[in-house]
Coordinates of C-alpha atoms in Angstrom, one line a residue:
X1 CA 108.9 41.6 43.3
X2 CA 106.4 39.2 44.3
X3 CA 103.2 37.2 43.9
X4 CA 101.1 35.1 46.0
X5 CA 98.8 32.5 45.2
X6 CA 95.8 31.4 47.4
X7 CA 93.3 29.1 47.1
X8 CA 90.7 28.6 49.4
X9 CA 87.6 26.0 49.7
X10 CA 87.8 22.4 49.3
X11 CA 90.7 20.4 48.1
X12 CA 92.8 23.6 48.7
X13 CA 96.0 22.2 49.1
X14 CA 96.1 20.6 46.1
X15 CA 97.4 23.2 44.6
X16 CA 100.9 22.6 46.5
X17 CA 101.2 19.3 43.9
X18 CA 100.6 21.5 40.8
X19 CA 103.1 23.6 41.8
X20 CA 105.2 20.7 42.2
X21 CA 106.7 22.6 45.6
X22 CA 106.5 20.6 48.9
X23 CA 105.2 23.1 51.8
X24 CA 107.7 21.7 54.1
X25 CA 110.8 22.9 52.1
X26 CA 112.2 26.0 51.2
X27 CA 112.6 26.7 47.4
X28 CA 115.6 29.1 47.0
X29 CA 117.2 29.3 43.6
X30 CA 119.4 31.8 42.0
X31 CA 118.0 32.9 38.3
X32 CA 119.6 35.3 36.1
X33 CA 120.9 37.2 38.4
X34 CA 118.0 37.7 41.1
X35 CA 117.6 35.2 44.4
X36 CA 114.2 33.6 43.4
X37 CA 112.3 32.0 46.9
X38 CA 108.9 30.2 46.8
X39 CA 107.8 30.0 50.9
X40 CA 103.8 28.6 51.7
X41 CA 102.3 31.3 54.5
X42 CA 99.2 28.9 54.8
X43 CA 99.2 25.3 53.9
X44 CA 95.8 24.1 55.1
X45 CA 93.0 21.4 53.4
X46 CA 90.6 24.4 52.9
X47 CA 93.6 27.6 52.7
X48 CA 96.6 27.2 51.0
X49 CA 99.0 30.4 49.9
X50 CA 102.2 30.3 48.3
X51 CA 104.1 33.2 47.9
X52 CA 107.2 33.8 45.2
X53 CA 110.1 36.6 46.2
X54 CA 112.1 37.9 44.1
X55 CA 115.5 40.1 45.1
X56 CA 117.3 40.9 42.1
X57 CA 121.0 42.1 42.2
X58 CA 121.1 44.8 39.4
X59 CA 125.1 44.3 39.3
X60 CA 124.9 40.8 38.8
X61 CA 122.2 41.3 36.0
X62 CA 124.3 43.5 33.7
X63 CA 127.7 40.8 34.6
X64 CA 129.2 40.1 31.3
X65 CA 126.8 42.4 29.0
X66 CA 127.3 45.9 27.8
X67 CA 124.8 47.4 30.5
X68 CA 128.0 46.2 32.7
X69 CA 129.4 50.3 32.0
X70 CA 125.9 51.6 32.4
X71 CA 125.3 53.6 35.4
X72 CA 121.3 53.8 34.5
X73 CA 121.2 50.1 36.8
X74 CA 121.3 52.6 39.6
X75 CA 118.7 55.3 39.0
X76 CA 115.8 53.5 36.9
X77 CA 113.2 50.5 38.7
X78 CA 113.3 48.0 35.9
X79 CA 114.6 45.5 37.9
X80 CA 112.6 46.2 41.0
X81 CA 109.2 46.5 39.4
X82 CA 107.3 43.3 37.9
X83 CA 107.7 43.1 34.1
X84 CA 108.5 40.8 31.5
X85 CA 111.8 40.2 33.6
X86 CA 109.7 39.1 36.4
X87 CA 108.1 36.9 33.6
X88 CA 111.4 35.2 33.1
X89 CA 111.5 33.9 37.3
X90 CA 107.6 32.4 36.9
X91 CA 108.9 30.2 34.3
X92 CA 111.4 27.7 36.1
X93 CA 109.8 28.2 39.3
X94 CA 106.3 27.7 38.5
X95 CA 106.7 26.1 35.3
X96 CA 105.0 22.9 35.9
X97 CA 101.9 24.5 37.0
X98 CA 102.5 26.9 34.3
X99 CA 102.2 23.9 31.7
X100 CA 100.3 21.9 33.5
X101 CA 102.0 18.8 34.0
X102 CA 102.3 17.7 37.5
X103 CA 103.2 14.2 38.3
X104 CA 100.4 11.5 37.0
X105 CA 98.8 11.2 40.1
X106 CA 97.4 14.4 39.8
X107 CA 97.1 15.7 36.6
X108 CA 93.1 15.0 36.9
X109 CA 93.9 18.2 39.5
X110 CA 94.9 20.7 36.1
X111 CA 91.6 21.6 34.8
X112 CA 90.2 21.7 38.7
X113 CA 88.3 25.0 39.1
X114 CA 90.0 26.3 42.3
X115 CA 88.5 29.3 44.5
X116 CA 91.9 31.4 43.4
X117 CA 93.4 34.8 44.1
X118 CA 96.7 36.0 43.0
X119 CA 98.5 39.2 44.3
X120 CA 101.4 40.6 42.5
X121 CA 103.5 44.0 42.4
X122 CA 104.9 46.6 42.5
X123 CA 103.3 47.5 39.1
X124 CA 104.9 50.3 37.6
X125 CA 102.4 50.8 34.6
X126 CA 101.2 54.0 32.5
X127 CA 97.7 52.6 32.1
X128 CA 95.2 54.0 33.9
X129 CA 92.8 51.7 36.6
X130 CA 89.7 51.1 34.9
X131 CA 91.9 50.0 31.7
X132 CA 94.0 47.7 34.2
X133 CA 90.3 46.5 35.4
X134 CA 89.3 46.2 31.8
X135 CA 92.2 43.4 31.5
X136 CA 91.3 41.2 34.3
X137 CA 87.5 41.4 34.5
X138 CA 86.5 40.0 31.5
X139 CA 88.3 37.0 32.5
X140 CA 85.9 36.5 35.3
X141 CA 88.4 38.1 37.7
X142 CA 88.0 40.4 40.6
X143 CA 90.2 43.0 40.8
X144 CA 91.6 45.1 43.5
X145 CA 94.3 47.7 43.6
X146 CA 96.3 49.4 45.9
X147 CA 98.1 52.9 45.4
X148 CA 100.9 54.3 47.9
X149 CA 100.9 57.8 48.9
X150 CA 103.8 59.9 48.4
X151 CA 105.0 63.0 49.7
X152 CA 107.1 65.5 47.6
X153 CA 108.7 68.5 48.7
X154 CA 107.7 70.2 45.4
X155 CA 104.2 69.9 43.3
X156 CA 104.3 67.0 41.1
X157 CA 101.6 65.0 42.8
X158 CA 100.5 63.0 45.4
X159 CA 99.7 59.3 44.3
X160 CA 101.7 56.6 43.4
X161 CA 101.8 55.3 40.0
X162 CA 102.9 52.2 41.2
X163 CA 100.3 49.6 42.4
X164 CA 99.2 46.1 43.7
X165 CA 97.0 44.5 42.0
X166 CA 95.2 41.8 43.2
X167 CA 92.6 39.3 40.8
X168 CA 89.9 36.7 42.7
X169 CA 87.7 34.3 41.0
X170 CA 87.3 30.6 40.4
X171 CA 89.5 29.2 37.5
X172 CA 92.3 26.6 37.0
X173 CA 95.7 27.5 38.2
X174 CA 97.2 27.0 35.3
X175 CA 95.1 29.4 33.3
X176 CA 95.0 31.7 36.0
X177 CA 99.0 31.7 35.7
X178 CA 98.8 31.8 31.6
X179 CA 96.9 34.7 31.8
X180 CA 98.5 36.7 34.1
X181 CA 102.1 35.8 32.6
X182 CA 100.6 37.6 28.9
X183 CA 99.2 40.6 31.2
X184 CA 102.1 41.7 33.3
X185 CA 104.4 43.0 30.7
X186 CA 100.9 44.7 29.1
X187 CA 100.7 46.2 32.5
X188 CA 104.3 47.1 32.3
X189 CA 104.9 48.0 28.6
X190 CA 108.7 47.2 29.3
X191 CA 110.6 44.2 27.1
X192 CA 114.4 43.4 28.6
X193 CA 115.0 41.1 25.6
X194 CA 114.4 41.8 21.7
X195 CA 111.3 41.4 20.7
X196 CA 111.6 39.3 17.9
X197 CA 108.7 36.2 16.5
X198 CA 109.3 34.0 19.5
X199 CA 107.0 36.9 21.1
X200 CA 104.1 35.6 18.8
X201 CA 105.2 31.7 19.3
X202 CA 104.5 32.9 23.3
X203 CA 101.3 34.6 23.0
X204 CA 99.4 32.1 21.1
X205 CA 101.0 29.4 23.1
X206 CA 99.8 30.6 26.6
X207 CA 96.7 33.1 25.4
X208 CA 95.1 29.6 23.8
X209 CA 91.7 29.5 24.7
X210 CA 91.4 33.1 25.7
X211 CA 93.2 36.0 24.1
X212 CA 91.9 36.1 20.7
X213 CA 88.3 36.8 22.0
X214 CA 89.4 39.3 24.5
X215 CA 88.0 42.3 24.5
X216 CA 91.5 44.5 25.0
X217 CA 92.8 41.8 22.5
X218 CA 94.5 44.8 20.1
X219 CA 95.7 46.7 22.8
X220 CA 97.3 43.6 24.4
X221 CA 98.4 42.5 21.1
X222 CA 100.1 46.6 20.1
X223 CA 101.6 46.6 23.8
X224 CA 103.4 42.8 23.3
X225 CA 104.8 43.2 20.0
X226 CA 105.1 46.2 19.0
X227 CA 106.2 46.4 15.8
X228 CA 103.9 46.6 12.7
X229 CA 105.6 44.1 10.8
X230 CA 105.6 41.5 14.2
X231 CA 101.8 42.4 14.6
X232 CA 101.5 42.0 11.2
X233 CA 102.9 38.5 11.4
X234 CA 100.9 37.7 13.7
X235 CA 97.8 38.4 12.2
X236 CA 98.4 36.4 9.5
X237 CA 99.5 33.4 11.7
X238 CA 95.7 33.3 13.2
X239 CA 94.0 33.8 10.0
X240 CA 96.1 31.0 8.9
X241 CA 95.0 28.7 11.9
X242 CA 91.0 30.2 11.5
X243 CA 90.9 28.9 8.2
X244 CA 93.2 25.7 8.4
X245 CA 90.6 25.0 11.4
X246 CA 87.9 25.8 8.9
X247 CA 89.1 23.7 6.4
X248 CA 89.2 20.6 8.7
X249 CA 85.9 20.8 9.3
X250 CA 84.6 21.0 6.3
X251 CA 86.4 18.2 5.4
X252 CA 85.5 15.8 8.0
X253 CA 81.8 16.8 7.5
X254 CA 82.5 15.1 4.3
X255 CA 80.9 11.4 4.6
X256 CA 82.4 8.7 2.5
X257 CA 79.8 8.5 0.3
X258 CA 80.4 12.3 -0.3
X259 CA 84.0 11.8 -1.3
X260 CA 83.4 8.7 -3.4
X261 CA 80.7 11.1 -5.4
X262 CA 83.0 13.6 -5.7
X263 CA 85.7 11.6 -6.8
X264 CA 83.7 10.3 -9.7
X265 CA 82.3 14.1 -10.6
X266 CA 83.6 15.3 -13.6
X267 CA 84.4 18.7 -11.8
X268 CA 87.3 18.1 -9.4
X269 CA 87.8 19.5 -6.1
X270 CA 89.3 22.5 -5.6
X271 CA 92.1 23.0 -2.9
X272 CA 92.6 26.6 -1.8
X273 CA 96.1 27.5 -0.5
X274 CA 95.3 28.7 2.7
X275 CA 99.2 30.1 3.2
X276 CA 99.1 32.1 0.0
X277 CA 102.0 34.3 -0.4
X278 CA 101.0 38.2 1.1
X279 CA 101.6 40.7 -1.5
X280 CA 101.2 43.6 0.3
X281 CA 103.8 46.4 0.1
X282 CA 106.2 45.8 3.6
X283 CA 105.2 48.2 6.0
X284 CA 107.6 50.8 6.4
X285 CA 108.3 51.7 10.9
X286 CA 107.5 55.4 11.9
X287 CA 111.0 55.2 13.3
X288 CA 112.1 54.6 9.9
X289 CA 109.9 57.8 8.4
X290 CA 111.4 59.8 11.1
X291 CA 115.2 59.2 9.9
X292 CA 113.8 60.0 6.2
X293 CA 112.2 62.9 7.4
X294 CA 115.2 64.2 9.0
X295 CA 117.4 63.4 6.8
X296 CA 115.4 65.3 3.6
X297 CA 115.3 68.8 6.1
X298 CA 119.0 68.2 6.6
X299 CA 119.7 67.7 2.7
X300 CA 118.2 70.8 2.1
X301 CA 119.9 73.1 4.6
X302 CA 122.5 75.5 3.0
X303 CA 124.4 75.2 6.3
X304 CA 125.3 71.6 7.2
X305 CA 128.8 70.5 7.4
X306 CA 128.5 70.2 11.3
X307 CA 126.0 68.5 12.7
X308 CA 124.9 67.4 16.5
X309 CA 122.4 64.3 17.1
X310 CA 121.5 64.6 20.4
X311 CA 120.1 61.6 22.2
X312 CA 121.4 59.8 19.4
X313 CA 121.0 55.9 21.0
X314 CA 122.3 53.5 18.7
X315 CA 123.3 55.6 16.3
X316 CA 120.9 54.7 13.2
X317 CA 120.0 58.6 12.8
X318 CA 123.7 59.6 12.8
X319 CA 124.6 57.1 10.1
X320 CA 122.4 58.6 8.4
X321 CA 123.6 61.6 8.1
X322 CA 127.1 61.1 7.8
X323 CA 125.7 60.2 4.1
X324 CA 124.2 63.8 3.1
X325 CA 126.3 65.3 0.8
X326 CA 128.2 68.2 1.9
X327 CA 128.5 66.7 5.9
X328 CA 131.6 66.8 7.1
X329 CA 131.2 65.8 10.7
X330 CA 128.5 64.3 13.0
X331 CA 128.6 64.5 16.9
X332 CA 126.4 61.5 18.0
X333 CA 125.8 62.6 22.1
X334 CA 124.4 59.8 24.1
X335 CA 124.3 59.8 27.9
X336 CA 123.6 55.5 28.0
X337 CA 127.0 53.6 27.7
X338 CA 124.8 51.0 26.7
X339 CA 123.7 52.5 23.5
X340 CA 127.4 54.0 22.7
X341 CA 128.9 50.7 22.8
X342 CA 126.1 49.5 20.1
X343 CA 126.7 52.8 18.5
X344 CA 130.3 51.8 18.2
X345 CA 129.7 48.5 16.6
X346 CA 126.9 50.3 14.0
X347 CA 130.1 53.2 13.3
X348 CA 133.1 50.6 12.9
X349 CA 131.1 48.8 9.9
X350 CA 131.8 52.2 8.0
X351 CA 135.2 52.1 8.2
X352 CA 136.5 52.0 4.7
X353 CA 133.7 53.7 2.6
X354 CA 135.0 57.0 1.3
X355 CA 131.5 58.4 0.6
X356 CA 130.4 58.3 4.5
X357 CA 131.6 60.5 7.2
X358 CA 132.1 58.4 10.1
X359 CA 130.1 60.1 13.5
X360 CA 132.1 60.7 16.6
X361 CA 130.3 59.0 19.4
X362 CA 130.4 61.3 22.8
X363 CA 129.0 60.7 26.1
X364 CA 126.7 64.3 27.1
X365 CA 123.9 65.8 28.5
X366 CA 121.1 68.4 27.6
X367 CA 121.0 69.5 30.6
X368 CA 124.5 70.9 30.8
X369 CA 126.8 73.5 28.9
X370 CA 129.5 72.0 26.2
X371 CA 131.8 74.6 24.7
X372 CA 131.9 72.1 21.3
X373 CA 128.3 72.5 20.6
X374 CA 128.3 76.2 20.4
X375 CA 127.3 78.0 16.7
X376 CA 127.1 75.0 14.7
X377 CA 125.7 74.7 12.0
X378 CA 122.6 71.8 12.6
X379 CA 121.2 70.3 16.1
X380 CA 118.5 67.3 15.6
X381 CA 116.5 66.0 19.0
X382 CA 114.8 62.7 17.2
X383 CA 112.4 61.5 19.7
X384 CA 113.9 63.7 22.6
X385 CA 112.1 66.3 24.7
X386 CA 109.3 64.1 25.7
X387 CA 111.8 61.9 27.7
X388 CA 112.4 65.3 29.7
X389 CA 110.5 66.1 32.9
X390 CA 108.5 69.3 32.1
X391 CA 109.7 71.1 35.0
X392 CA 113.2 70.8 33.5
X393 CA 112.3 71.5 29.8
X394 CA 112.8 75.6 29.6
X395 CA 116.6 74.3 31.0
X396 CA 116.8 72.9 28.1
X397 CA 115.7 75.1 25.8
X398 CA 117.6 77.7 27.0
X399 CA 120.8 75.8 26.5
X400 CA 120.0 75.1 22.8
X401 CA 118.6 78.8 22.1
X402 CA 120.6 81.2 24.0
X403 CA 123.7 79.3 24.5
X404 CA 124.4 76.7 21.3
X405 CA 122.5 79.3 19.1
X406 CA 122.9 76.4 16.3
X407 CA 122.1 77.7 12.6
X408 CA 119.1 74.9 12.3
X409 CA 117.4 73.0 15.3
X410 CA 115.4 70.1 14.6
X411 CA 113.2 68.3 16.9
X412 CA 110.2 66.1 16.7
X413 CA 107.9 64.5 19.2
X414 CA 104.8 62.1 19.5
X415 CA 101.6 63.9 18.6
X416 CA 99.1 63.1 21.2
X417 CA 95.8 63.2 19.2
X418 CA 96.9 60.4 16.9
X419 CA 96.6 58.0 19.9
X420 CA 93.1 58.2 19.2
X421 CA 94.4 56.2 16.0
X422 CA 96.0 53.9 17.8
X423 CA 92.8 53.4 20.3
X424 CA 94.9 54.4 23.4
X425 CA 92.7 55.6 26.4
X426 CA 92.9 59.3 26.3
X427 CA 95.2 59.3 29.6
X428 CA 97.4 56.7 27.7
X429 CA 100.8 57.9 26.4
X430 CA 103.1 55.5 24.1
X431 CA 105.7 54.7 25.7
X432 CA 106.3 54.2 29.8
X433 CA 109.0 56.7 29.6
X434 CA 107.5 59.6 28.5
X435 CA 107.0 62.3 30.6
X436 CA 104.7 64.1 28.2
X437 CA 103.1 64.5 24.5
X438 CA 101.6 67.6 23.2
X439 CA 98.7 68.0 21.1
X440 CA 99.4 69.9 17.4
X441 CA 98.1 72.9 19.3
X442 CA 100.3 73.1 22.2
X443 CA 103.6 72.1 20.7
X444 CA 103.3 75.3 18.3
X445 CA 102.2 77.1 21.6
X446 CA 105.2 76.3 22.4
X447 CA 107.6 76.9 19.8
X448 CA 105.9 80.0 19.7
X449 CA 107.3 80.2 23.5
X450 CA 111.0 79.2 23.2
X451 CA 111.3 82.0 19.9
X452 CA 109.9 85.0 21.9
X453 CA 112.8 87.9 21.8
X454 CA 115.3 84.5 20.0
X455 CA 116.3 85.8 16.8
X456 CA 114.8 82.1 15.2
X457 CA 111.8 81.1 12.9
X458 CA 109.9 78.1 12.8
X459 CA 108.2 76.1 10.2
X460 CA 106.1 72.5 11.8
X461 CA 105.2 70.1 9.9
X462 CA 104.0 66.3 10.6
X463 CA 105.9 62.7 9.9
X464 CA 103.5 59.4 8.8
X465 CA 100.4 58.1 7.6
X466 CA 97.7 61.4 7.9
X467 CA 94.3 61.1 9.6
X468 CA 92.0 63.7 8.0
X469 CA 90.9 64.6 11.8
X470 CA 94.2 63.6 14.4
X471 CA 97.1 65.0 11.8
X472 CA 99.8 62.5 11.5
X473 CA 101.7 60.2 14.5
X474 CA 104.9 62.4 15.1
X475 CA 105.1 66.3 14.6
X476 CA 108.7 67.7 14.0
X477 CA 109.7 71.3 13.8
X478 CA 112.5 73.0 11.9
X479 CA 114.1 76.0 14.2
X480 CA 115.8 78.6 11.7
X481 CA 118.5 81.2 13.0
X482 CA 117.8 84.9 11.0
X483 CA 120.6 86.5 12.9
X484 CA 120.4 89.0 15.6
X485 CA 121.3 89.8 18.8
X486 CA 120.5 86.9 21.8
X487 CA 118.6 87.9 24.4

């Protein structure tokens, strides 16, 4: 991982005293588990460039945390590609440039208009170019990408979805930093910490000045937080400001003969409480409709004393479900030893309740046979197939249909036109990890599909709030068995 900073023109190398790094001298550090090195290429009156490398250590990263059992360090980029862990190494090294306070002999230098450009990659993000130009250019920026060509033995296609981007233009270097430490995890859509309200306290500390008048402001704002209740939050934290801002002004247009009037009318001024209490009803996740959804179908099966959550991460679904009457066992399968441990912890707070069937946590794998999950009675995929390469799906299927032949399957997945809801680019897709996400159309193209000569009917149906024209967010399905031979 890496970025560069250049300045050229006049008074060039002043931007070595923001920085607060001497040319001359090497700045090596370890950080969180990653060697972090600041080197100057160019450290001329009129060209200056500093460059920040970043070699992470992906064993020392997970040291001491739950990822330490994970073997997913090994296969995934996370900590090779810049993201919001990248973020975390821009802080202590360039952190005084960052917030702008160099030593006093130069802090005249902070709001100095330098002829700037920034490089920094590799970015591994889902949006497409023109909405990664649509980020940077209304700041003033120039921006130029570059795409690496790869060559597969099989057709799955040709360019990189990694790039380098680079941004030009004339603007402080501490702005130019702010701005670009809100956009990388955009870019990235990637959080390695819980997202929680010091996420807000972040953006509207380094987006002052620029990010509420942005035009990508709500996408920027959806792809740092979140969740609706964060967003939400946030929200209400800059109406708050607007009108405590308005307020003052109003106030101090006031002169003292105003006030002495006032004071002496017989009406008295009234004070609005600009922090009034919301009383909204609390907005309920999709995640959280999902697991509702889910659990209803279950409820109403005739069939369900065994019952197999695949993918079943930390194990909120399976809890769940060890509650529906008439359960008497849940399987949670999870490949991540990550999420089983958490799983664990969720599982070992139901120890001692009578009413709840505990779930057996299991390490497994669509994508290979397991005698246990043969003929049972329910299988759920919550959030599932779209996490599985296309090319590999009809694997999958198979397995479920021909050789688990489970009494109910139960699967949902994203519905692709509600991103129009969302105002996603039409090439967008929610989350960096999926592979895919169907239209209504297709996904019952499909299940029409995986059913053909499978003695199974179907019944689709869609989870969250409805759009009279996109259908609702997620789309879930409900596989029955009517008996028969398999083919």
């Amino acid at each position: 991982m890496y970025l560069t900073i250049k300045a050229t023109g006049e008074h060039a190398n002043m931007i070595s005293h923001l920085l607060a790094k001497n040319p001359h001298n090497l700045y090596d550090r370890t950080e969180k588990g990653a060697r972090v090195r600041l080197v100057y290429t160019s450290s001329e009156p009129h060209d200056t460039e500093a460059m920040l490398f970043v070699t992470p250590d992906p064993i020392e990263l997970v040291k001491g945390t739950p990822d330490h059992y994970d073997i997913t360090q090994y296969i995934n980029d996370r900590e090779l590609a810049v993201s919001s862990l990248f973020c975390s190494y821009i802080r202590p090294a360039l952190g005084t440039a960052l917030n702008g306070k160099p030593k006093a002999d130069y802090m005249n230098w902070v709001d100095y208009q330098f002829d700037l450009q920034m490089t920094f990659g590799p970015v591994a993000s889902d949006l497409p170019d023109h909405v990664v130009e649509s980020l940077f250019q209304p700041l003033g920026y120039e921006v130029q990408m570059e795409r690496g060509e790869i060559d597969y033995s099989f057709d799955l296609k040709n360019r990189s979805t990694v790039r380098h981007i680079q941004i030009s233009g004339q603007q402080t270097l501490q702005q130019m930093l702010r701005q670009i430490y809100i956009l990388i995890p955009v870019l990235d859509n990637y959080k390695h910490y819980y997202i929680n309200e010091d996420e807000i306290e972040r953006l509207r500390r380094y987006g002052e000045g620029w990010l509420s008048t942005h035009p990508q402001h709500d996408l920027m704002i959806k792809r740092s937080l979140r969740f609706a209740p964060l967003i939400k939050e946030y929200e209400q934290q800059v109406a708050n400001d607007a009108s405590m801002d308005t307020l003052s002004t109003e106030i101090s247009t006031h002169s003292v003969e105003d006030a002495t009037a006032q004071a002496d009318s017989a009406e008295p001024l009234e004070i609005i409480d600009v922090l009034e209490t919301d009383t909204e009803p609390p907005v309920v996740r999709l995640n959280e409709l999902r697991y509702r959804a889910i659990v209803e179908q279950v409820s109403l099966l005739p069939q369900r004393k065994q019952v197999i959550d695949f993918g079943a991460g930390e194990g909120k679904l399976s809890v769940r479900l060890g509650q529906i009457e008439g359960v008497e066992q849940v399987w949670a399968v999870e490949p991540s030893m990550q999420s089983q441990l958490r799983a664990i912890d969720r599982f070992a707070k139901l120890e001692g309740r009578t009413d709840d069937v505990i779930p057996v946590i299991t390490t497994g794998s669509l994508f290979y046979r397991d005698e246990r999950w043969i003929d049972q009675d329910v299988i759920i995929l919550c959030e599932v197939i779209e996490h599985i390469n296309e090319v590999r799906l009809p694997q999958v299927i198979h397995t479920l249909f021909t050789d688990y032949r489970p009494q109910t399957l139960i699967i949902t997945t994203p519905n692709r036109e509600y991103n129009e809801v969302y105002d996603m680019d039409t090439e967008e897709i929610r989350h960096a990890d999926h592979r895919f996400e169907w239209t209504r159309a297709e996904f019952e193209q499909y299940c029409t599909q995986w059913i053909q000569n499978r003695p199974y009917t179907f019944t689709i149906s869609g989870i969250g709030e409805k759009h009279e024209q996109y259908g609702q967010p997620t789309q879930m399905v409900v596989f029955h068995r009517t008996g028969g031979q398999q083919i």
